[in-house]
Amino acid sequence: ELAVQIASAGKQIVEISNTYGEAFNVRALPSTSSEILKIVSAGERFFLVEENLETLWSRIDLLDGRSGWIARWHLKFI
């Protein structure tokens, strides 16, 4: 087991929650019909980039130079 600590520099960290399953789609746009950029698993952590409280989608930093959108109810705010 490897534990890594990353300084957040004031950024909000979110964790993928297992409330609705174990794997979730991160999409290019905040829509279920948008292109899937990555599939993430419960327990993974990301930096929050942006929230849209009207649509209940959040944009997260995928840590590979991209960011994508995930339904807010799949996130736990740390």
PDB file of N, CA, C and O in Angstrom:
ATOM      1  N   GLU A   1       0.849  -1.180   0.000  1.00  0.00           N
ATOM      2  CA  GLU A   1       0.000   0.000   0.000  1.00  0.00           C
ATOM      3  C   GLU A   1       0.888   1.235   0.000  1.00  0.00           C
ATOM      4  O   GLU A   1       1.866   1.300   0.721  1.00  0.00           O
ATOM      5  N   LEU A   2       0.556   2.189  -0.829  1.00  0.00           N
ATOM      6  CA  LEU A   2       1.326   3.416  -0.967  1.00  0.00           C
ATOM      7  C   LEU A   2       0.433   4.596  -0.634  1.00  0.00           C
ATOM      8  O   LEU A   2      -0.655   4.716  -1.186  1.00  0.00           O
ATOM      9  N   ALA A   3       0.874   5.433   0.267  1.00  0.00           N
ATOM     10  CA  ALA A   3       0.115   6.633   0.623  1.00  0.00           C
ATOM     11  C   ALA A   3       0.894   7.847   0.142  1.00  0.00           C
ATOM     12  O   ALA A   3       2.103   7.935   0.331  1.00  0.00           O
ATOM     13  N   VAL A   4       0.187   8.751  -0.525  1.00  0.00           N
ATOM     14  CA  VAL A   4       0.806   9.961  -1.049  1.00  0.00           C
ATOM     15  C   VAL A   4       0.018  11.154  -0.544  1.00  0.00           C
ATOM     16  O   VAL A   4      -1.206  11.159  -0.600  1.00  0.00           O
ATOM     17  N   GLN A   5       0.715  12.164  -0.062  1.00  0.00           N
ATOM     18  CA  GLN A   5       0.060  13.386   0.355  1.00  0.00           C
ATOM     19  C   GLN A   5       0.395  14.482  -0.642  1.00  0.00           C
ATOM     20  O   GLN A   5       1.548  14.651  -1.019  1.00  0.00           O
ATOM     21  N   ILE A   6      -0.628  15.213  -1.069  1.00  0.00           N
ATOM     22  CA  ILE A   6      -0.452  16.293  -2.017  1.00  0.00           C
ATOM     23  C   ILE A   6      -0.960  17.574  -1.380  1.00  0.00           C
ATOM     24  O   ILE A   6      -2.063  17.594  -0.834  1.00  0.00           O
ATOM     25  N   ALA A   7      -0.175  18.628  -1.427  1.00  0.00           N
ATOM     26  CA  ALA A   7      -0.620  19.914  -0.891  1.00  0.00           C
ATOM     27  C   ALA A   7      -1.714  20.463  -1.791  1.00  0.00           C
ATOM     28  O   ALA A   7      -1.563  20.532  -3.007  1.00  0.00           O
ATOM     29  N   SER A   8      -2.835  20.830  -1.197  1.00  0.00           N
ATOM     30  CA  SER A   8      -3.987  21.254  -1.991  1.00  0.00           C
ATOM     31  C   SER A   8      -3.917  22.713  -2.422  1.00  0.00           C
ATOM     32  O   SER A   8      -4.688  23.124  -3.282  1.00  0.00           O
ATOM     33  N   ALA A   9      -3.037  23.502  -1.845  1.00  0.00           N
ATOM     34  CA  ALA A   9      -2.891  24.916  -2.201  1.00  0.00           C
ATOM     35  C   ALA A   9      -4.236  25.637  -2.146  1.00  0.00           C
ATOM     36  O   ALA A   9      -4.550  26.466  -2.981  1.00  0.00           O
ATOM     37  N   GLY A  10      -5.047  25.272  -1.157  1.00  0.00           N
ATOM     38  CA  GLY A  10      -6.326  25.942  -0.970  1.00  0.00           C
ATOM     39  C   GLY A  10      -7.443  25.421  -1.850  1.00  0.00           C
ATOM     40  O   GLY A  10      -8.546  25.929  -1.815  1.00  0.00           O
ATOM     41  N   LYS A  11      -7.196  24.404  -2.648  1.00  0.00           N
ATOM     42  CA  LYS A  11      -8.221  23.842  -3.515  1.00  0.00           C
ATOM     43  C   LYS A  11      -9.084  22.849  -2.735  1.00  0.00           C
ATOM     44  O   LYS A  11      -8.591  22.134  -1.873  1.00  0.00           O
ATOM     45  N   GLN A  12     -10.361  22.807  -3.073  1.00  0.00           N
ATOM     46  CA  GLN A  12     -11.285  21.844  -2.460  1.00  0.00           C
ATOM     47  C   GLN A  12     -11.002  20.451  -3.014  1.00  0.00           C
ATOM     48  O   GLN A  12     -10.858  20.280  -4.229  1.00  0.00           O
ATOM     49  N   ILE A  13     -10.913  19.480  -2.132  1.00  0.00           N
ATOM     50  CA  ILE A  13     -10.715  18.096  -2.534  1.00  0.00           C
ATOM     51  C   ILE A  13     -12.045  17.368  -2.407  1.00  0.00           C
ATOM     52  O   ILE A  13     -12.760  17.529  -1.428  1.00  0.00           O
ATOM     53  N   VAL A  14     -12.357  16.550  -3.430  1.00  0.00           N
ATOM     54  CA  VAL A  14     -13.563  15.734  -3.397  1.00  0.00           C
ATOM     55  C   VAL A  14     -13.182  14.273  -3.573  1.00  0.00           C
ATOM     56  O   VAL A  14     -12.169  13.951  -4.193  1.00  0.00           O
ATOM     57  N   GLU A  15     -13.983  13.413  -2.989  1.00  0.00           N
ATOM     58  CA  GLU A  15     -13.771  11.971  -3.101  1.00  0.00           C
ATOM     59  C   GLU A  15     -14.986  11.363  -3.792  1.00  0.00           C
ATOM     60  O   GLU A  15     -16.123  11.755  -3.511  1.00  0.00           O
ATOM     61  N   ILE A  16     -14.746  10.406  -4.660  1.00  0.00           N
ATOM     62  CA  ILE A  16     -15.839   9.712  -5.320  1.00  0.00           C
ATOM     63  C   ILE A  16     -16.503   8.813  -4.278  1.00  0.00           C
ATOM     64  O   ILE A  16     -15.856   7.980  -3.649  1.00  0.00           O
ATOM     65  N   SER A  17     -17.795   9.016  -4.078  1.00  0.00           N
ATOM     66  CA  SER A  17     -18.561   8.293  -3.072  1.00  0.00           C
ATOM     67  C   SER A  17     -19.062   6.973  -3.641  1.00  0.00           C
ATOM     68  O   SER A  17     -19.318   6.856  -4.832  1.00  0.00           O
ATOM     69  N   ASN A  18     -19.250   5.978  -2.788  1.00  0.00           N
ATOM     70  CA  ASN A  18     -19.779   4.701  -3.257  1.00  0.00           C
ATOM     71  C   ASN A  18     -21.269   4.566  -2.969  1.00  0.00           C
ATOM     72  O   ASN A  18     -21.812   3.473  -2.964  1.00  0.00           O
ATOM     73  N   THR A  19     -21.958   5.677  -2.775  1.00  0.00           N
ATOM     74  CA  THR A  19     -23.385   5.663  -2.475  1.00  0.00           C
ATOM     75  C   THR A  19     -24.205   5.026  -3.590  1.00  0.00           C
ATOM     76  O   THR A  19     -25.163   4.319  -3.340  1.00  0.00           O
ATOM     77  N   TYR A  20     -23.830   5.269  -4.834  1.00  0.00           N
ATOM     78  CA  TYR A  20     -24.614   4.800  -5.978  1.00  0.00           C
ATOM     79  C   TYR A  20     -23.899   3.756  -6.821  1.00  0.00           C
ATOM     80  O   TYR A  20     -24.282   3.503  -7.942  1.00  0.00           O
ATOM     81  N   GLY A  21     -22.839   3.173  -6.307  1.00  0.00           N
ATOM     82  CA  GLY A  21     -22.103   2.170  -7.067  1.00  0.00           C
ATOM     83  C   GLY A  21     -20.611   2.289  -6.839  1.00  0.00           C
ATOM     84  O   GLY A  21     -20.165   2.946  -5.909  1.00  0.00           O
ATOM     85  N   GLU A  22     -19.845   1.661  -7.710  1.00  0.00           N
ATOM     86  CA  GLU A  22     -18.386   1.621  -7.542  1.00  0.00           C
ATOM     87  C   GLU A  22     -17.617   2.365  -8.626  1.00  0.00           C
ATOM     88  O   GLU A  22     -16.475   2.722  -8.432  1.00  0.00           O
ATOM     89  N   ALA A  23     -18.227   2.587  -9.803  1.00  0.00           N
ATOM     90  CA  ALA A  23     -17.534   3.257 -10.908  1.00  0.00           C
ATOM     91  C   ALA A  23     -18.469   4.266 -11.565  1.00  0.00           C
ATOM     92  O   ALA A  23     -19.672   4.015 -11.681  1.00  0.00           O
ATOM     93  N   PHE A  24     -17.899   5.401 -11.989  1.00  0.00           N
ATOM     94  CA  PHE A  24     -18.709   6.503 -12.494  1.00  0.00           C
ATOM     95  C   PHE A  24     -18.027   7.160 -13.680  1.00  0.00           C
ATOM     96  O   PHE A  24     -16.803   7.210 -13.764  1.00  0.00           O
ATOM     97  N   ASN A  25     -18.829   7.700 -14.577  1.00  0.00           N
ATOM     98  CA  ASN A  25     -18.317   8.361 -15.773  1.00  0.00           C
ATOM     99  C   ASN A  25     -18.012   9.831 -15.500  1.00  0.00           C
ATOM    100  O   ASN A  25     -18.827  10.530 -14.912  1.00  0.00           O
ATOM    101  N   VAL A  26     -16.847  10.267 -15.948  1.00  0.00           N
ATOM    102  CA  VAL A  26     -16.506  11.693 -15.962  1.00  0.00           C
ATOM    103  C   VAL A  26     -16.621  12.111 -17.426  1.00  0.00           C
ATOM    104  O   VAL A  26     -16.040  11.491 -18.310  1.00  0.00           O
ATOM    105  N   ARG A  27     -17.378  13.167 -17.667  1.00  0.00           N
ATOM    106  CA  ARG A  27     -17.753  13.536 -19.031  1.00  0.00           C
ATOM    107  C   ARG A  27     -17.153  14.863 -19.464  1.00  0.00           C
ATOM    108  O   ARG A  27     -16.775  15.690 -18.634  1.00  0.00           O
ATOM    109  N   ALA A  28     -17.096  15.072 -20.765  1.00  0.00           N
ATOM    110  CA  ALA A  28     -16.526  16.298 -21.343  1.00  0.00           C
ATOM    111  C   ALA A  28     -17.398  17.512 -21.027  1.00  0.00           C
ATOM    112  O   ALA A  28     -16.882  18.616 -20.839  1.00  0.00           O
ATOM    113  N   LEU A  29     -18.705  17.321 -20.967  1.00  0.00           N
ATOM    114  CA  LEU A  29     -19.659  18.390 -20.671  1.00  0.00           C
ATOM    115  C   LEU A  29     -20.623  17.900 -19.595  1.00  0.00           C
ATOM    116  O   LEU A  29     -20.785  16.686 -19.414  1.00  0.00           O
ATOM    117  N   PRO A  30     -21.302  18.795 -18.894  1.00  0.00           N
ATOM    118  CA  PRO A  30     -22.214  18.380 -17.837  1.00  0.00           C
ATOM    119  C   PRO A  30     -23.537  17.827 -18.378  1.00  0.00           C
ATOM    120  O   PRO A  30     -24.591  18.444 -18.257  1.00  0.00           O
ATOM    121  N   SER A  31     -23.456  16.646 -18.982  1.00  0.00           N
ATOM    122  CA  SER A  31     -24.628  16.012 -19.586  1.00  0.00           C
ATOM    123  C   SER A  31     -24.385  14.507 -19.684  1.00  0.00           C
ATOM    124  O   SER A  31     -23.271  14.084 -20.022  1.00  0.00           O
ATOM    125  N   THR A  32     -25.392  13.714 -19.439  1.00  0.00           N
ATOM    126  CA  THR A  32     -25.235  12.255 -19.539  1.00  0.00           C
ATOM    127  C   THR A  32     -25.043  11.781 -20.976  1.00  0.00           C
ATOM    128  O   THR A  32     -24.659  10.643 -21.197  1.00  0.00           O
ATOM    129  N   SER A  33     -25.294  12.656 -21.943  1.00  0.00           N
ATOM    130  CA  SER A  33     -25.079  12.279 -23.345  1.00  0.00           C
ATOM    131  C   SER A  33     -23.716  12.749 -23.874  1.00  0.00           C
ATOM    132  O   SER A  33     -23.369  12.486 -25.026  1.00  0.00           O
ATOM    133  N   SER A  34     -22.926  13.409 -23.028  1.00  0.00           N
ATOM    134  CA  SER A  34     -21.619  13.907 -23.429  1.00  0.00           C
ATOM    135  C   SER A  34     -20.577  12.778 -23.448  1.00  0.00           C
ATOM    136  O   SER A  34     -20.730  11.752 -22.783  1.00  0.00           O
ATOM    137  N   GLU A  35     -19.509  12.999 -24.190  1.00  0.00           N
ATOM    138  CA  GLU A  35     -18.401  12.036 -24.293  1.00  0.00           C
ATOM    139  C   GLU A  35     -17.844  11.681 -22.919  1.00  0.00           C
ATOM    140  O   GLU A  35     -17.632  12.556 -22.074  1.00  0.00           O
ATOM    141  N   ILE A  36     -17.582  10.399 -22.696  1.00  0.00           N
ATOM    142  CA  ILE A  36     -16.954   9.938 -21.454  1.00  0.00           C
ATOM    143  C   ILE A  36     -15.446  10.116 -21.583  1.00  0.00           C
ATOM    144  O   ILE A  36     -14.828   9.580 -22.508  1.00  0.00           O
ATOM    145  N   LEU A  37     -14.854  10.884 -20.663  1.00  0.00           N
ATOM    146  CA  LEU A  37     -13.407  11.107 -20.670  1.00  0.00           C
ATOM    147  C   LEU A  37     -12.660  10.064 -19.857  1.00  0.00           C
ATOM    148  O   LEU A  37     -11.535   9.682 -20.182  1.00  0.00           O
ATOM    149  N   LYS A  38     -13.297   9.626 -18.773  1.00  0.00           N
ATOM    150  CA  LYS A  38     -12.618   8.714 -17.854  1.00  0.00           C
ATOM    151  C   LYS A  38     -13.676   8.054 -16.973  1.00  0.00           C
ATOM    152  O   LYS A  38     -14.701   8.660 -16.683  1.00  0.00           O
ATOM    153  N   ILE A  39     -13.397   6.836 -16.558  1.00  0.00           N
ATOM    154  CA  ILE A  39     -14.237   6.169 -15.569  1.00  0.00           C
ATOM    155  C   ILE A  39     -13.457   6.166 -14.269  1.00  0.00           C
ATOM    156  O   ILE A  39     -12.287   5.749 -14.237  1.00  0.00           O
ATOM    157  N   VAL A  40     -14.082   6.676 -13.203  1.00  0.00           N
ATOM    158  CA  VAL A  40     -13.418   6.775 -11.904  1.00  0.00           C
ATOM    159  C   VAL A  40     -14.094   5.829 -10.919  1.00  0.00           C
ATOM    160  O   VAL A  40     -15.246   5.442 -11.099  1.00  0.00           O
ATOM    161  N   SER A  41     -13.368   5.476  -9.882  1.00  0.00           N
ATOM    162  CA  SER A  41     -13.855   4.511  -8.901  1.00  0.00           C
ATOM    163  C   SER A  41     -14.091   5.161  -7.550  1.00  0.00           C
ATOM    164  O   SER A  41     -13.454   6.164  -7.204  1.00  0.00           O
ATOM    165  N   ALA A  42     -14.983   4.554  -6.799  1.00  0.00           N
ATOM    166  CA  ALA A  42     -15.254   5.009  -5.440  1.00  0.00           C
ATOM    167  C   ALA A  42     -13.942   5.055  -4.654  1.00  0.00           C
ATOM    168  O   ALA A  42     -13.109   4.159  -4.770  1.00  0.00           O
ATOM    169  N   GLY A  43     -13.759   6.125  -3.888  1.00  0.00           N
ATOM    170  CA  GLY A  43     -12.562   6.293  -3.075  1.00  0.00           C
ATOM    171  C   GLY A  43     -11.489   7.154  -3.711  1.00  0.00           C
ATOM    172  O   GLY A  43     -10.605   7.660  -3.010  1.00  0.00           O
ATOM    173  N   GLU A  44     -11.527   7.329  -5.034  1.00  0.00           N
ATOM    174  CA  GLU A  44     -10.534   8.197  -5.688  1.00  0.00           C
ATOM    175  C   GLU A  44     -10.789   9.647  -5.289  1.00  0.00           C
ATOM    176  O   GLU A  44     -11.927  10.050  -5.077  1.00  0.00           O
ATOM    177  N   ARG A  45      -9.726  10.424  -5.231  1.00  0.00           N
ATOM    178  CA  ARG A  45      -9.829  11.841  -4.849  1.00  0.00           C
ATOM    179  C   ARG A  45      -9.307  12.737  -5.958  1.00  0.00           C
ATOM    180  O   ARG A  45      -8.339  12.398  -6.630  1.00  0.00           O
ATOM    181  N   PHE A  46      -9.977  13.892  -6.093  1.00  0.00           N
ATOM    182  CA  PHE A  46      -9.647  14.867  -7.130  1.00  0.00           C
ATOM    183  C   PHE A  46      -9.813  16.271  -6.581  1.00  0.00           C
ATOM    184  O   PHE A  46     -10.497  16.482  -5.575  1.00  0.00           O
ATOM    185  N   PHE A  47      -9.216  17.239  -7.265  1.00  0.00           N
ATOM    186  CA  PHE A  47      -9.450  18.636  -6.943  1.00  0.00           C
ATOM    187  C   PHE A  47     -10.718  19.097  -7.654  1.00  0.00           C
ATOM    188  O   PHE A  47     -10.935  18.782  -8.818  1.00  0.00           O
ATOM    189  N   LEU A  48     -11.530  19.847  -6.937  1.00  0.00           N
ATOM    190  CA  LEU A  48     -12.731  20.439  -7.516  1.00  0.00           C
ATOM    191  C   LEU A  48     -12.325  21.678  -8.294  1.00  0.00           C
ATOM    192  O   LEU A  48     -11.601  22.533  -7.786  1.00  0.00           O
ATOM    193  N   VAL A  49     -12.782  21.800  -9.538  1.00  0.00           N
ATOM    194  CA  VAL A  49     -12.466  22.942 -10.384  1.00  0.00           C
ATOM    195  C   VAL A  49     -13.625  23.926 -10.414  1.00  0.00           C
ATOM    196  O   VAL A  49     -13.432  25.130 -10.313  1.00  0.00           O
ATOM    197  N   GLU A  50     -14.833  23.394 -10.523  1.00  0.00           N
ATOM    198  CA  GLU A  50     -16.007  24.246 -10.716  1.00  0.00           C
ATOM    199  C   GLU A  50     -17.261  23.473 -10.328  1.00  0.00           C
ATOM    200  O   GLU A  50     -17.307  22.254 -10.445  1.00  0.00           O
ATOM    201  N   GLU A  51     -18.268  24.194  -9.841  1.00  0.00           N
ATOM    202  CA  GLU A  51     -19.557  23.585  -9.546  1.00  0.00           C
ATOM    203  C   GLU A  51     -20.662  24.341 -10.257  1.00  0.00           C
ATOM    204  O   GLU A  51     -20.599  25.559 -10.386  1.00  0.00           O
ATOM    205  N   ASN A  52     -21.664  23.609 -10.689  1.00  0.00           N
ATOM    206  CA  ASN A  52     -22.872  24.233 -11.209  1.00  0.00           C
ATOM    207  C   ASN A  52     -24.010  23.734 -10.334  1.00  0.00           C
ATOM    208  O   ASN A  52     -24.467  22.600 -10.473  1.00  0.00           O
ATOM    209  N   LEU A  53     -24.441  24.584  -9.392  1.00  0.00           N
ATOM    210  CA  LEU A  53     -25.450  24.173  -8.435  1.00  0.00           C
ATOM    211  C   LEU A  53     -26.845  24.118  -9.050  1.00  0.00           C
ATOM    212  O   LEU A  53     -27.745  23.509  -8.474  1.00  0.00           O
ATOM    213  N   GLU A  54     -27.019  24.706 -10.220  1.00  0.00           N
ATOM    214  CA  GLU A  54     -28.309  24.613 -10.908  1.00  0.00           C
ATOM    215  C   GLU A  54     -28.489  23.242 -11.553  1.00  0.00           C
ATOM    216  O   GLU A  54     -29.561  22.655 -11.494  1.00  0.00           O
ATOM    217  N   THR A  55     -27.444  22.734 -12.187  1.00  0.00           N
ATOM    218  CA  THR A  55     -27.532  21.441 -12.866  1.00  0.00           C
ATOM    219  C   THR A  55     -27.051  20.284 -11.983  1.00  0.00           C
ATOM    220  O   THR A  55     -27.235  19.124 -12.333  1.00  0.00           O
ATOM    221  N   LEU A  56     -26.391  20.612 -10.873  1.00  0.00           N
ATOM    222  CA  LEU A  56     -25.831  19.628  -9.937  1.00  0.00           C
ATOM    223  C   LEU A  56     -24.726  18.769 -10.551  1.00  0.00           C
ATOM    224  O   LEU A  56     -24.580  17.591 -10.271  1.00  0.00           O
ATOM    225  N   TRP A  57     -23.914  19.419 -11.401  1.00  0.00           N
ATOM    226  CA  TRP A  57     -22.714  18.796 -11.943  1.00  0.00           C
ATOM    227  C   TRP A  57     -21.501  19.546 -11.404  1.00  0.00           C
ATOM    228  O   TRP A  57     -21.566  20.750 -11.169  1.00  0.00           O
ATOM    229  N   SER A  58     -20.406  18.814 -11.214  1.00  0.00           N
ATOM    230  CA  SER A  58     -19.153  19.411 -10.757  1.00  0.00           C
ATOM    231  C   SER A  58     -18.036  19.036 -11.720  1.00  0.00           C
ATOM    232  O   SER A  58     -17.996  17.912 -12.227  1.00  0.00           O
ATOM    233  N   ARG A  59     -17.128  19.981 -11.954  1.00  0.00           N
ATOM    234  CA  ARG A  59     -15.977  19.725 -12.818  1.00  0.00           C
ATOM    235  C   ARG A  59     -14.785  19.426 -11.930  1.00  0.00           C
ATOM    236  O   ARG A  59     -14.502  20.165 -10.986  1.00  0.00           O
ATOM    237  N   ILE A  60     -14.085  18.329 -12.216  1.00  0.00           N
ATOM    238  CA  ILE A  60     -12.933  17.921 -11.420  1.00  0.00           C
ATOM    239  C   ILE A  60     -11.680  17.876 -12.283  1.00  0.00           C
ATOM    240  O   ILE A  60     -11.742  17.672 -13.492  1.00  0.00           O
ATOM    241  N   ASP A  61     -10.542  18.079 -11.633  1.00  0.00           N
ATOM    242  CA  ASP A  61      -9.233  18.002 -12.275  1.00  0.00           C
ATOM    243  C   ASP A  61      -8.847  16.525 -12.360  1.00  0.00           C
ATOM    244  O   ASP A  61      -8.727  15.852 -11.335  1.00  0.00           O
ATOM    245  N   LEU A  62      -8.655  16.012 -13.558  1.00  0.00           N
ATOM    246  CA  LEU A  62      -8.347  14.596 -13.743  1.00  0.00           C
ATOM    247  C   LEU A  62      -6.864  14.281 -13.546  1.00  0.00           C
ATOM    248  O   LEU A  62      -6.448  13.136 -13.697  1.00  0.00           O
ATOM    249  N   LEU A  63      -6.078  15.280 -13.206  1.00  0.00           N
ATOM    250  CA  LEU A  63      -4.662  15.123 -12.870  1.00  0.00           C
ATOM    251  C   LEU A  63      -3.800  14.674 -14.042  1.00  0.00           C
ATOM    252  O   LEU A  63      -2.684  14.218 -13.859  1.00  0.00           O
ATOM    253  N   ASP A  64      -4.332  14.783 -15.260  1.00  0.00           N
ATOM    254  CA  ASP A  64      -3.557  14.440 -16.451  1.00  0.00           C
ATOM    255  C   ASP A  64      -3.590  15.584 -17.458  1.00  0.00           C
ATOM    256  O   ASP A  64      -3.378  15.383 -18.643  1.00  0.00           O
ATOM    257  N   GLY A  65      -3.903  16.788 -16.974  1.00  0.00           N
ATOM    258  CA  GLY A  65      -3.993  17.948 -17.846  1.00  0.00           C
ATOM    259  C   GLY A  65      -5.405  18.225 -18.334  1.00  0.00           C
ATOM    260  O   GLY A  65      -5.644  19.222 -18.990  1.00  0.00           O
ATOM    261  N   ARG A  66      -6.327  17.318 -18.033  1.00  0.00           N
ATOM    262  CA  ARG A  66      -7.721  17.505 -18.443  1.00  0.00           C
ATOM    263  C   ARG A  66      -8.600  17.704 -17.212  1.00  0.00           C
ATOM    264  O   ARG A  66      -8.196  17.413 -16.087  1.00  0.00           O
ATOM    265  N   SER A  67      -9.800  18.182 -17.462  1.00  0.00           N
ATOM    266  CA  SER A  67     -10.817  18.213 -16.420  1.00  0.00           C
ATOM    267  C   SER A  67     -12.104  17.701 -17.038  1.00  0.00           C
ATOM    268  O   SER A  67     -12.268  17.702 -18.259  1.00  0.00           O
ATOM    269  N   GLY A  68     -12.992  17.212 -16.197  1.00  0.00           N
ATOM    270  CA  GLY A  68     -14.249  16.674 -16.691  1.00  0.00           C
ATOM    271  C   GLY A  68     -15.348  16.852 -15.677  1.00  0.00           C
ATOM    272  O   GLY A  68     -15.112  17.223 -14.526  1.00  0.00           O
ATOM    273  N   TRP A  69     -16.552  16.573 -16.121  1.00  0.00           N
ATOM    274  CA  TRP A  69     -17.752  16.790 -15.313  1.00  0.00           C
ATOM    275  C   TRP A  69     -18.303  15.473 -14.777  1.00  0.00           C
ATOM    276  O   TRP A  69     -18.311  14.461 -15.467  1.00  0.00           O
ATOM    277  N   ILE A  70     -18.758  15.520 -13.518  1.00  0.00           N
ATOM    278  CA  ILE A  70     -19.371  14.368 -12.871  1.00  0.00           C
ATOM    279  C   ILE A  70     -20.573  14.869 -12.077  1.00  0.00           C
ATOM    280  O   ILE A  70     -20.555  16.001 -11.552  1.00  0.00           O
ATOM    281  N   ALA A  71     -21.610  14.049 -12.005  1.00  0.00           N
ATOM    282  CA  ALA A  71     -22.789  14.424 -11.230  1.00  0.00           C
ATOM    283  C   ALA A  71     -22.382  14.648  -9.771  1.00  0.00           C
ATOM    284  O   ALA A  71     -21.665  13.849  -9.191  1.00  0.00           O
ATOM    285  N   ARG A  72     -22.844  15.750  -9.208  1.00  0.00           N
ATOM    286  CA  ARG A  72     -22.426  16.175  -7.873  1.00  0.00           C
ATOM    287  C   ARG A  72     -22.767  15.139  -6.789  1.00  0.00           C
ATOM    288  O   ARG A  72     -22.069  15.016  -5.797  1.00  0.00           O
ATOM    289  N   TRP A  73     -23.857  14.392  -6.981  1.00  0.00           N
ATOM    290  CA  TRP A  73     -24.260  13.434  -5.944  1.00  0.00           C
ATOM    291  C   TRP A  73     -23.318  12.248  -5.853  1.00  0.00           C
ATOM    292  O   TRP A  73     -23.436  11.432  -4.942  1.00  0.00           O
ATOM    293  N   HIS A  74     -22.347  12.145  -6.752  1.00  0.00           N
ATOM    294  CA  HIS A  74     -21.332  11.087  -6.672  1.00  0.00           C
ATOM    295  C   HIS A  74     -20.109  11.541  -5.882  1.00  0.00           C
ATOM    296  O   HIS A  74     -19.145  10.778  -5.754  1.00  0.00           O
ATOM    297  N   LEU A  75     -20.139  12.758  -5.345  1.00  0.00           N
ATOM    298  CA  LEU A  75     -18.974  13.323  -4.662  1.00  0.00           C
ATOM    299  C   LEU A  75     -19.196  13.477  -3.174  1.00  0.00           C
ATOM    300  O   LEU A  75     -20.292  13.783  -2.719  1.00  0.00           O
ATOM    301  N   LYS A  76     -18.114  13.289  -2.434  1.00  0.00           N
ATOM    302  CA  LYS A  76     -18.078  13.594  -1.014  1.00  0.00           C
ATOM    303  C   LYS A  76     -17.044  14.696  -0.849  1.00  0.00           C
ATOM    304  O   LYS A  76     -15.907  14.561  -1.316  1.00  0.00           O
ATOM    305  N   PHE A  77     -17.427  15.793  -0.215  1.00  0.00           N
ATOM    306  CA  PHE A  77     -16.522  16.933  -0.054  1.00  0.00           C
ATOM    307  C   PHE A  77     -15.672  16.728   1.189  1.00  0.00           C
ATOM    308  O   PHE A  77     -16.185  16.502   2.274  1.00  0.00           O
ATOM    309  N   ILE A  78     -14.358  16.804   1.019  1.00  0.00           N
ATOM    310  CA  ILE A  78     -13.405  16.507   2.085  1.00  0.00           C
ATOM    311  C   ILE A  78     -12.937  17.798   2.735  1.00  0.00           C
ATOM    312  O   ILE A  78     -12.688  18.755   2.077  1.00  0.00           O
TER     313      ILE A  78
END
